[in-house]
Amino acid sequence: QVQLVESGGGLVQAGGSLRLSCAASGSIFSINTMGWYRQAPGKQRELVAYITSGGNTECADSVKGRFTISRDNAKNTVYLQMNDLKPEDTAVYYCNLNKLTIARRPYDYWGQGTQVTVSS
């Protein structure tokens, strides 16, 4: 099993910054990717950014140039630095960890979610 604990959400004015953290524990081996998704009210959950086990990163077009994903392997923690926040970034942000199971199949684990609210 894998446990993901998120922190760092909150209320911020447009143009401000927040940093989200996600600490992983448990069976944290055979990890493919760790990343962040978000879900705004009435919308589907969407990918924000992810980082691979090799350190490669990808971000959604809507956040490129504003958000940066990184990780601290020693702390088993992934971060999402969010700058120049906009009201449309308002959502619940979920940490995701994708790893191979014993059966060598990919499986997703999710954090509990953290609310990010950007006021205009």
C-alpha positions as MATLAB code, in Angstrom:
seq = 'QVQLVESGGGLVQAGGSLRLSCAASGSIFSINTMGWYRQAPGKQRELVAYITSGGNTECADSVKGRFTISRDNAKNTVYLQMNDLKPEDTAVYYCNLNKLTIARRPYDYWGQGTQVTVSS';
ca = [
       0.000    0.000    0.000;
       0.959    3.605   -0.575;
      -0.037    6.608    1.468;
       0.050   10.128    0.052;
      -0.246   13.148    2.326;
      -0.739   16.524    0.697;
      -0.279   19.978    2.139;
       0.096   23.567    1.046;
      -3.284   24.516   -0.362;
      -5.132   27.660    0.603;
      -6.577   30.975   -0.476;
      -4.463   33.381   -2.483;
      -5.049   36.451   -4.593;
      -4.567   36.366   -8.352;
      -0.902   36.731   -9.206;
       0.174   35.081   -5.990;
       2.026   31.846   -5.350;
       1.529   28.607   -3.470;
       3.593   25.466   -3.091;
       1.931   22.113   -2.726;
       3.719   19.160   -1.158;
       2.940   15.461   -1.335;
       4.777   13.033    0.917;
       4.669    9.374   -0.057;
       5.112    6.428    2.281;
       4.567    2.695    2.252;
       5.404    0.514   -0.739;
       7.133    3.251   -2.680;
       9.075    1.200   -5.163;
       8.592    0.497   -8.873;
       7.221    4.019   -9.241;
       6.496    5.160  -12.765;
       5.403    8.727  -12.101;
       4.289   11.115   -9.399;
       2.203   14.095  -10.229;
      -0.664   16.435   -9.615;
      -4.190   16.510  -10.962;
      -6.923   19.017  -10.251;
     -10.674   19.071  -10.346;
     -12.753   22.218  -10.434;
     -16.470   22.180   -9.569;
     -18.508   20.696  -12.380;
     -15.423   19.682  -14.353;
     -13.504   16.489  -14.885;
     -10.245   15.810  -13.128;
      -7.330   16.938  -15.285;
      -3.605   16.400  -15.291;
      -1.561   19.365  -14.102;
       1.988   18.024  -14.087;
       3.987   14.884  -13.491;
       7.566   13.774  -12.965;
       8.929   10.397  -14.002;
      11.257    8.144  -12.057;
      13.988    9.377  -14.365;
      13.285   12.995  -13.493;
      11.549   14.035  -16.688;
       8.656   16.424  -16.248;
       5.563   17.413  -18.157;
       3.043   20.153  -17.507;
      -0.361   20.914  -18.952;
      -0.327   23.730  -21.486;
      -2.560   25.811  -19.225;
       0.109   25.967  -16.512;
       3.342   25.957  -18.503;
       5.607   28.783  -17.498;
       3.739   29.237  -14.214;
       3.851   25.869  -12.431;
       6.909   23.725  -11.746;
       6.968   20.174  -10.457;
       9.958   18.822   -8.571;
      10.812   16.111   -6.089;
      13.050   15.349   -3.151;
      13.951   11.675   -3.336;
      15.405   11.644    0.167;
      12.072   12.800    1.560;
       9.913   10.838   -0.921;
       8.136   14.104   -1.564;
       6.957   15.807   -4.725;
       6.268   19.522   -4.937;
       4.188   21.757   -7.162;
       5.323   25.359   -7.181;
       2.506   27.495   -8.511;
       3.258   31.065   -9.510;
       1.137   33.772  -11.120;
      -2.004   32.010  -10.009;
      -5.242   32.782  -11.794;
      -8.866   32.375  -10.705;
      -9.211   29.541  -13.207;
      -6.600   27.594  -11.231;
      -9.129   27.255   -8.430;
      -9.699   23.549   -7.830;
      -9.038   20.642   -5.535;
      -5.530   19.425   -6.270;
      -4.807   15.720   -5.946;
      -1.442   14.059   -5.648;
      -1.035   10.966   -7.787;
       1.476    8.140   -7.685;
       1.548    5.541  -10.432;
       3.525    2.372   -9.804;
       3.778   -1.209  -10.921;
       2.044   -3.785   -8.788;
       3.485   -7.179   -7.949;
       1.648   -8.386  -11.045;
       3.619   -5.768  -13.025;
       0.541   -3.745  -13.843;
       0.338    0.028  -13.390;
      -1.821    1.236  -10.547;
      -2.775    4.725   -9.385;
      -2.755    5.934   -5.807;
      -4.362    9.225   -4.827;
      -4.038   11.702   -2.037;
      -7.029   13.131   -0.221;
      -6.894   16.406   -2.124;
      -6.080   19.943   -1.089;
      -8.155   23.001   -1.965;
      -6.582   25.866   -3.876;
      -8.704   28.991   -4.219;
      -7.546   31.994   -6.220;
      -9.503   35.205   -5.767;
      -9.667   37.869   -8.439;
];
